Short mmCIF file of C-alpha atoms in Angstrom, two decimals:
data_model
loop_
_atom_site.label_atom_id
_atom_site.label_comp_id
_atom_site.label_asym_id
_atom_site.label_seq_id
_atom_site.Cartn_x
_atom_site.Cartn_y
_atom_site.Cartn_z
CA UNK A 1 0.23 -0.02 0.09
CA UNK A 2 1.17 3.37 -0.65
CA UNK A 3 0.25 6.59 0.40
CA UNK A 4 -0.66 8.82 -1.89
CA UNK A 5 -1.73 12.50 -2.18
CA UNK A 6 -4.53 13.24 -4.69
CA UNK A 7 -5.18 17.08 -5.37
CA UNK A 8 -8.47 18.07 -7.07
CA UNK A 9 -9.87 14.63 -5.25
CA UNK A 10 -13.51 16.24 -5.50
CA UNK A 11 -13.57 16.68 -9.34
CA UNK A 12 -14.53 14.97 -12.13
CA UNK A 13 -11.32 13.46 -13.02
CA UNK A 14 -10.06 13.13 -9.30
CA UNK A 15 -12.78 11.36 -7.92
CA UNK A 16 -12.09 8.74 -10.77
CA UNK A 17 -8.67 8.60 -9.38
CA UNK A 18 -9.59 8.70 -6.02
CA UNK A 19 -11.73 4.94 -6.87
CA UNK A 20 -8.77 3.53 -8.77
CA UNK A 21 -6.35 4.40 -6.73
CA UNK A 22 -8.18 3.20 -3.68
CA UNK A 23 -9.53 -0.08 -5.39
CA UNK A 24 -5.66 -0.83 -5.77
CA UNK A 25 -5.46 -1.07 -2.51
CA UNK A 26 -3.39 2.62 -2.35
CA UNK A 27 -4.16 4.82 0.89
CA UNK A 28 -5.82 8.22 -0.77
CA UNK A 29 -5.34 11.30 1.33
CA UNK A 30 -7.22 14.62 -0.23
CA UNK A 31 -5.68 17.57 -0.66
CA UNK A 32 -7.06 21.45 -1.34
CA UNK A 33 -5.71 22.61 -4.25
CA UNK A 34 -4.10 26.48 -3.77
CA UNK A 35 -6.21 29.27 -6.33
CA UNK A 36 -3.32 31.30 -7.88
CA UNK A 37 -3.52 33.89 -10.31
CA UNK A 38 -0.35 34.81 -12.15
CA UNK A 39 0.39 36.66 -15.32
CA UNK A 40 2.11 34.25 -18.12
CA UNK A 41 4.60 36.63 -18.74
CA UNK A 42 5.72 36.95 -15.42
CA UNK A 43 5.37 33.22 -14.88
CA UNK A 44 7.66 32.66 -17.69
CA UNK A 45 10.78 35.09 -16.08
CA UNK A 46 10.31 34.42 -12.88
CA UNK A 47 8.39 30.92 -11.84
CA UNK A 48 8.12 30.52 -8.37
CA UNK A 49 7.24 34.61 -6.86
CA UNK A 50 4.02 34.22 -7.13
CA UNK A 51 3.57 31.14 -4.57
CA UNK A 52 6.25 31.58 -2.50
CA UNK A 53 3.79 32.21 0.18
CA UNK A 54 2.14 28.89 -0.37
CA UNK A 55 5.15 26.48 -0.58
CA UNK A 56 5.97 25.55 3.12
CA UNK A 57 2.88 24.69 3.97
CA UNK A 58 2.16 22.79 0.90
CA UNK A 59 5.45 20.88 1.45
CA UNK A 60 4.11 20.27 5.43
CA UNK A 61 1.15 18.61 4.04
CA UNK A 62 2.85 15.72 1.98
CA UNK A 63 4.54 14.75 5.11
CA UNK A 64 5.05 10.84 4.52
CA UNK A 65 3.41 11.23 1.13
CA UNK A 66 4.78 8.54 -1.11
CA UNK A 67 3.35 9.86 -4.81
CA UNK A 68 1.38 12.92 -5.78
CA UNK A 69 -1.19 12.44 -8.51
CA UNK A 70 -2.54 16.23 -9.69
CA UNK A 71 -5.75 15.95 -11.06
CA UNK A 72 -6.61 20.03 -10.17
CA UNK A 73 -6.92 22.45 -12.72
CA UNK A 74 -9.19 24.69 -14.41
CA UNK A 75 -10.35 22.67 -17.29
CA UNK A 76 -12.36 24.90 -19.84
CA UNK A 77 -11.82 24.41 -23.05
CA UNK A 78 -13.43 27.71 -24.17
CA UNK A 79 -11.66 29.88 -21.47
CA UNK A 80 -10.04 33.41 -21.83
CA UNK A 81 -6.62 34.27 -21.17
CA UNK A 82 -6.37 35.15 -17.60
CA UNK A 83 -4.13 35.42 -14.32
CA UNK A 84 -6.80 32.68 -12.79
CA UNK A 85 -6.55 29.84 -16.01
CA UNK A 86 -2.70 30.18 -15.71
CA UNK A 87 -2.44 29.71 -11.98
CA UNK A 88 -4.13 26.79 -12.18
CA UNK A 89 -2.55 25.19 -14.99
CA UNK A 90 0.60 26.01 -15.06
CA UNK A 91 2.15 27.80 -11.56
CA UNK A 92 0.01 25.31 -9.64
CA UNK A 93 1.62 22.16 -11.02
CA UNK A 94 5.09 23.87 -10.36
CA UNK A 95 4.42 24.87 -6.84
CA UNK A 96 3.29 21.65 -6.38
CA UNK A 97 6.66 19.57 -7.72
CA UNK A 98 8.25 22.07 -5.47
CA UNK A 99 6.30 20.76 -2.54
CA UNK A 100 7.21 17.29 -3.55
CA UNK A 101 11.36 18.23 -3.62
CA UNK A 102 10.86 19.86 -0.03
CA UNK A 103 8.94 17.36 1.24
CA UNK A 104 11.15 14.51 -0.43
CA UNK A 105 8.15 13.22 -2.09
CA UNK A 106 9.79 10.71 -4.64
CA UNK A 107 6.90 10.85 -7.66
CA UNK A 108 4.24 12.99 -8.78
CA UNK A 109 1.79 12.55 -11.51
CA UNK A 110 0.14 15.46 -13.27
CA UNK A 111 -3.17 14.78 -15.18
CA UNK A 112 -2.26 17.07 -18.37
CA UNK A 113 -4.70 16.89 -21.85
CA UNK A 114 -3.70 15.50 -25.07
CA UNK A 115 -4.75 19.18 -26.34
CA UNK A 116 -1.12 20.40 -25.96
CA UNK A 117 -0.45 18.41 -29.01
CA UNK A 118 -3.49 20.41 -31.08
CA UNK A 119 -4.15 19.74 -34.51
CA UNK A 120 -0.85 17.22 -34.52
CA UNK A 121 -1.43 14.37 -37.40
CA UNK A 122 -1.18 11.72 -34.72
CA UNK A 123 -1.52 11.84 -30.77
CA UNK A 124 1.87 10.37 -29.39
CA UNK A 125 4.24 10.61 -26.13
CA UNK A 126 7.00 13.48 -27.49
CA UNK A 127 7.24 17.09 -26.25
CA UNK A 128 6.09 18.47 -29.71
CA UNK A 129 3.27 20.80 -28.60
CA UNK A 130 0.84 22.64 -31.17
CA UNK A 131 -1.93 23.91 -28.29
CA UNK A 132 -4.88 25.93 -30.87
CA UNK A 133 -6.62 28.11 -27.59
CA UNK A 134 -5.22 29.54 -24.43
CA UNK A 135 -6.63 26.47 -22.65
CA UNK A 136 -4.18 24.47 -23.86
CA UNK A 137 -1.34 26.58 -24.03
CA UNK A 138 -2.02 27.08 -19.73
CA UNK A 139 -1.71 23.44 -19.78
CA UNK A 140 1.37 23.29 -22.29
CA UNK A 141 3.27 25.63 -20.34
CA UNK A 142 2.44 23.37 -17.06
CA UNK A 143 4.03 20.74 -19.09
CA UNK A 144 7.47 22.56 -19.59
CA UNK A 145 7.43 23.44 -16.37
CA UNK A 146 7.33 20.24 -14.50
CA UNK A 147 9.69 19.19 -17.73
CA UNK A 148 12.33 21.37 -16.58
CA UNK A 149 11.68 20.47 -12.99
CA UNK A 150 12.08 16.75 -13.87
CA UNK A 151 15.39 17.60 -15.81
CA UNK A 152 17.20 19.17 -12.86
CA UNK A 153 16.32 16.26 -10.91
CA UNK A 154 13.87 17.58 -8.21
CA UNK A 155 11.20 14.63 -8.61
CA UNK A 156 10.30 12.00 -11.01
CA UNK A 157 7.25 13.51 -13.03
CA UNK A 158 4.87 11.74 -15.17
CA UNK A 159 2.65 13.74 -17.47
CA UNK A 160 -0.31 11.64 -18.35
CA UNK A 161 -2.52 13.19 -21.24
CA UNK A 162 -6.03 11.78 -22.04
CA UNK A 163 -8.09 13.18 -24.97
CA UNK A 164 -11.90 14.42 -24.31
CA UNK A 165 -12.56 12.13 -21.27
CA UNK A 166 -17.24 11.56 -21.27
CA UNK A 167 -18.49 9.84 -18.23
CA UNK A 168 -22.41 10.66 -16.46
CA UNK A 169 -23.34 13.82 -15.63
CA UNK A 170 -20.31 15.07 -17.73
CA UNK A 171 -21.53 18.27 -19.61
CA UNK A 172 -19.43 17.46 -22.64
CA UNK A 173 -21.33 13.96 -22.97
CA UNK A 174 -24.49 15.48 -21.98
CA UNK A 175 -24.03 18.10 -25.17
CA UNK A 176 -22.39 15.59 -27.28
CA UNK A 177 -25.59 13.32 -27.02
CA UNK A 178 -28.04 16.02 -27.47
CA UNK A 179 -25.99 16.95 -30.97
CA UNK A 180 -26.06 13.80 -32.20
CA UNK A 181 -29.96 13.59 -31.59
CA UNK A 182 -30.77 16.90 -33.07
CA UNK A 183 -28.37 18.13 -35.45
CA UNK A 184 -27.03 16.23 -38.49
CA UNK A 185 -23.93 13.51 -38.04
CA UNK A 186 -21.19 15.15 -40.29
CA UNK A 187 -17.90 14.08 -41.24
CA UNK A 188 -15.42 13.80 -44.14
CA UNK A 189 -14.60 10.96 -45.51
CA UNK A 190 -15.93 7.46 -44.85
CA UNK A 191 -16.32 7.95 -41.16
CA UNK A 192 -13.86 5.38 -40.17
CA UNK A 193 -11.31 8.11 -38.83
CA UNK A 194 -10.05 6.99 -35.49
CA UNK A 195 -11.09 9.74 -33.05
CA UNK A 196 -9.09 10.25 -29.34
CA UNK A 197 -11.92 10.07 -26.61
CA UNK A 198 -11.68 8.43 -23.00
CA UNK A 199 -14.08 6.75 -20.33
CA UNK A 200 -13.66 8.45 -17.02
CA UNK A 201 -12.86 4.98 -15.25
CA UNK A 202 -10.65 4.29 -18.03
CA UNK A 203 -8.45 7.42 -17.04
CA UNK A 204 -8.62 6.71 -13.84
CA UNK A 205 -7.39 3.10 -13.84
CA UNK A 206 -4.76 4.68 -16.33
CA UNK A 207 -3.50 6.79 -13.29
CA UNK A 208 -3.20 3.66 -11.25
CA UNK A 209 -1.56 1.67 -13.53
CA UNK A 210 1.32 4.34 -13.89
CA UNK A 211 1.84 4.27 -10.11
CA UNK A 212 1.85 0.88 -10.15
CA UNK A 213 4.65 0.76 -12.24
CA UNK A 214 8.61 1.27 -10.26
CA UNK A 215 9.13 4.20 -12.72
CA UNK A 216 7.15 6.22 -15.81
CA UNK A 217 8.55 8.06 -18.44
CA UNK A 218 7.94 11.65 -18.59
CA UNK A 219 4.99 11.63 -20.87
CA UNK A 220 2.29 8.97 -20.92
CA UNK A 221 -0.26 9.37 -23.40
CA UNK A 222 -4.48 7.40 -22.53
CA UNK A 223 -4.16 4.37 -24.79
CA UNK A 224 -6.61 4.66 -27.84
CA UNK A 225 -10.27 3.70 -26.67
CA UNK A 226 -10.81 1.83 -30.37
CA UNK A 227 -13.45 4.64 -31.59
CA UNK A 228 -13.90 6.16 -34.96
CA UNK A 229 -16.21 8.75 -36.11
CA UNK A 230 -18.86 6.57 -36.87
CA UNK A 231 -18.53 4.35 -34.12
CA UNK A 232 -18.50 7.04 -31.55
CA UNK A 233 -22.03 8.63 -33.49
CA UNK A 234 -23.10 5.27 -33.41
CA UNK A 235 -23.28 4.92 -29.86
CA UNK A 236 -24.54 8.08 -29.14
CA UNK A 237 -27.36 7.91 -32.18
CA UNK A 238 -27.74 4.49 -33.01
CA UNK A 239 -29.28 3.86 -36.82
CA UNK A 240 -28.76 7.60 -37.53
CA UNK A 241 -26.90 7.95 -41.20
CA UNK A 242 -24.04 9.68 -41.73
CA UNK A 243 -23.39 12.90 -43.72
CA UNK A 244 -20.57 13.42 -45.44
CA UNK A 245 -19.28 16.56 -46.52
CA UNK A 246 -16.74 17.56 -49.05
CA UNK A 247 -13.20 17.78 -47.23
CA UNK A 248 -11.45 20.71 -49.12
CA UNK A 249 -14.37 22.96 -48.71
CA UNK A 250 -14.44 22.50 -44.92
CA UNK A 251 -10.74 22.38 -44.37
CA UNK A 252 -10.89 25.93 -46.12
CA UNK A 253 -14.11 27.32 -44.21
CA UNK A 254 -12.27 25.98 -40.83
CA UNK A 255 -8.89 27.71 -41.81
CA UNK A 256 -11.01 30.81 -42.59
CA UNK A 257 -12.21 30.88 -38.44
CA UNK A 258 -8.90 30.62 -37.28
CA UNK A 259 -7.84 34.14 -36.70
CA UNK A 260 -11.23 34.51 -35.49
CA UNK A 261 -10.73 32.08 -33.07
CA UNK A 262 -7.47 33.67 -31.43
CA UNK A 263 -9.42 36.31 -29.56
CA UNK A 264 -12.50 34.25 -29.36
CA UNK A 265 -11.37 31.03 -27.68
CA UNK A 266 -15.21 30.11 -27.72
CA UNK A 267 -15.15 29.84 -31.02
CA UNK A 268 -11.53 28.14 -31.35
CA UNK A 269 -13.02 25.18 -29.03
CA UNK A 270 -15.88 24.56 -31.00
CA UNK A 271 -13.77 24.65 -34.20
CA UNK A 272 -11.82 22.44 -32.51
CA UNK A 273 -14.44 19.96 -31.78
CA UNK A 274 -15.36 20.07 -35.08
CA UNK A 275 -12.58 19.20 -36.73
CA UNK A 276 -12.13 15.65 -34.32
CA UNK A 277 -15.36 14.76 -35.46
CA UNK A 278 -14.88 15.41 -39.26
CA UNK A 279 -11.43 14.49 -39.72
CA UNK A 280 -10.35 12.46 -36.93
CA UNK A 281 -6.75 12.44 -35.12
CA UNK A 282 -4.47 9.29 -35.13
CA UNK A 283 -2.60 8.09 -32.54
CA UNK A 284 0.71 6.29 -31.86
CA UNK A 285 1.27 3.58 -28.94
CA UNK A 286 2.52 4.30 -26.54
CA UNK A 287 4.23 3.16 -22.75
CA UNK A 288 1.31 1.96 -21.59
CA UNK A 289 0.40 -0.03 -24.31
CA UNK A 290 3.86 -1.73 -24.54
CA UNK A 291 3.12 -2.25 -20.77
CA UNK A 292 0.00 -4.61 -22.02
CA UNK A 293 -2.31 -2.42 -20.03
CA UNK A 294 -5.93 -3.24 -20.49
CA UNK A 295 -8.69 -1.07 -20.30
CA UNK A 296 -11.71 -2.28 -17.80
CA UNK A 297 -14.39 -0.71 -19.68
CA UNK A 298 -15.18 -1.26 -23.16
CA UNK A 299 -17.99 -0.59 -25.36
CA UNK A 300 -20.54 -2.15 -23.13
CA UNK A 301 -19.53 0.86 -20.60
CA UNK A 302 -19.73 3.60 -23.73
CA UNK A 303 -23.26 2.30 -24.09
CA UNK A 304 -24.70 2.76 -20.89
CA UNK A 305 -23.26 6.14 -20.50
CA UNK A 306 -24.63 7.05 -24.01
CA UNK A 307 -28.23 5.80 -22.78
CA UNK A 308 -27.83 7.73 -19.24
CA UNK A 309 -26.99 10.79 -21.00
CA UNK A 310 -30.20 13.31 -21.23
CA UNK A 311 -30.89 14.34 -24.79
CA UNK A 312 -30.61 18.10 -24.22
CA UNK A 313 -28.09 20.23 -22.08
CA UNK A 314 -29.17 20.78 -18.37
CA UNK A 315 -30.63 24.18 -18.52
CA UNK A 316 -27.99 27.12 -17.71
CA UNK A 317 -25.20 24.27 -17.67
CA UNK A 318 -23.27 26.71 -20.00
CA UNK A 319 -19.32 26.62 -19.32
CA UNK A 320 -18.10 30.46 -18.16
CA UNK A 321 -15.22 31.55 -19.73
CA UNK A 322 -13.18 34.33 -18.32
CA UNK A 323 -10.48 35.34 -15.08
CA UNK A 324 -12.82 32.79 -12.75
CA UNK A 325 -14.39 29.68 -13.21
CA UNK A 326 -18.27 29.11 -13.09
CA UNK A 327 -19.69 30.10 -9.79
CA UNK A 328 -21.08 26.52 -8.80
CA UNK A 329 -17.52 25.26 -9.02
CA UNK A 330 -15.70 28.16 -7.21
CA UNK A 331 -13.76 27.21 -4.37
CA UNK A 332 -12.63 23.40 -5.90
CA UNK A 333 -10.65 22.59 -8.52
CA UNK A 334 -11.92 21.06 -11.46
CA UNK A 335 -10.96 18.98 -14.72
CA UNK A 336 -12.19 18.22 -18.25
#
């Protein structure tokens, strides 16, 4: 049994991590994340100035802990750039790495996102970045700061990158289910393009698998769950036909929206989701695949999630982009 401090344990991904780690026989210690407000440029030049007052107390909370999992952060893909976004997704992970070093905690698993690689042809476990919106850029900065901390030998860091995560009660899942029932199921090509998605239970299991190994590489990607654009649509809207669109015209339209998306993050987020459903995105096999890790949940679990999802988004359940997270989640980190 390992004593594991889990930050963001009340969030969507944190709760799944807690369940998986507890099920694997670990002692899970929920810990509160700090809310930091940091300018991105200042963080790049003086990364530790913003959180220095928090370091000693945070390190004391890690006394006797053998590993740390960070599932805390602001997870609003349509968020506008703000000190709160940078503080939660970049400064906070670095503070946690420094606290681990000071408390002599040997391992830190940080839940990042596949969005840091943006429009890459194939997702992989490299440090090649192509973020397309402020949210992804803040997560990229967090990865880069942790990469440098790991290179300095302060703590063994693993950056775990799940793609879009679905599960019961997830706003994104509810919205996708409603879309599949109300609108034409559009795609480019025949719909057999792979699409990177993950079930929440599989995400928790992947984190537990990382900590079950004596060591893990710097970057670990979530295994491909086998979905194509067609099978994902069929899961949430069985029997509905696909509507193919001309690839060239769609690419030109999305490219035309890019300049506006640079200053209007909600548009950028919508366009990125559309790209995944229209073109898909491939993925290289990774470390978990090489270790013969098997996802515990398969298509039957996807079917259950789709059947349980309401066909319309809950009233008023819309993300609020800006410098602060939605009021309902204020005071507790959340994760996408």
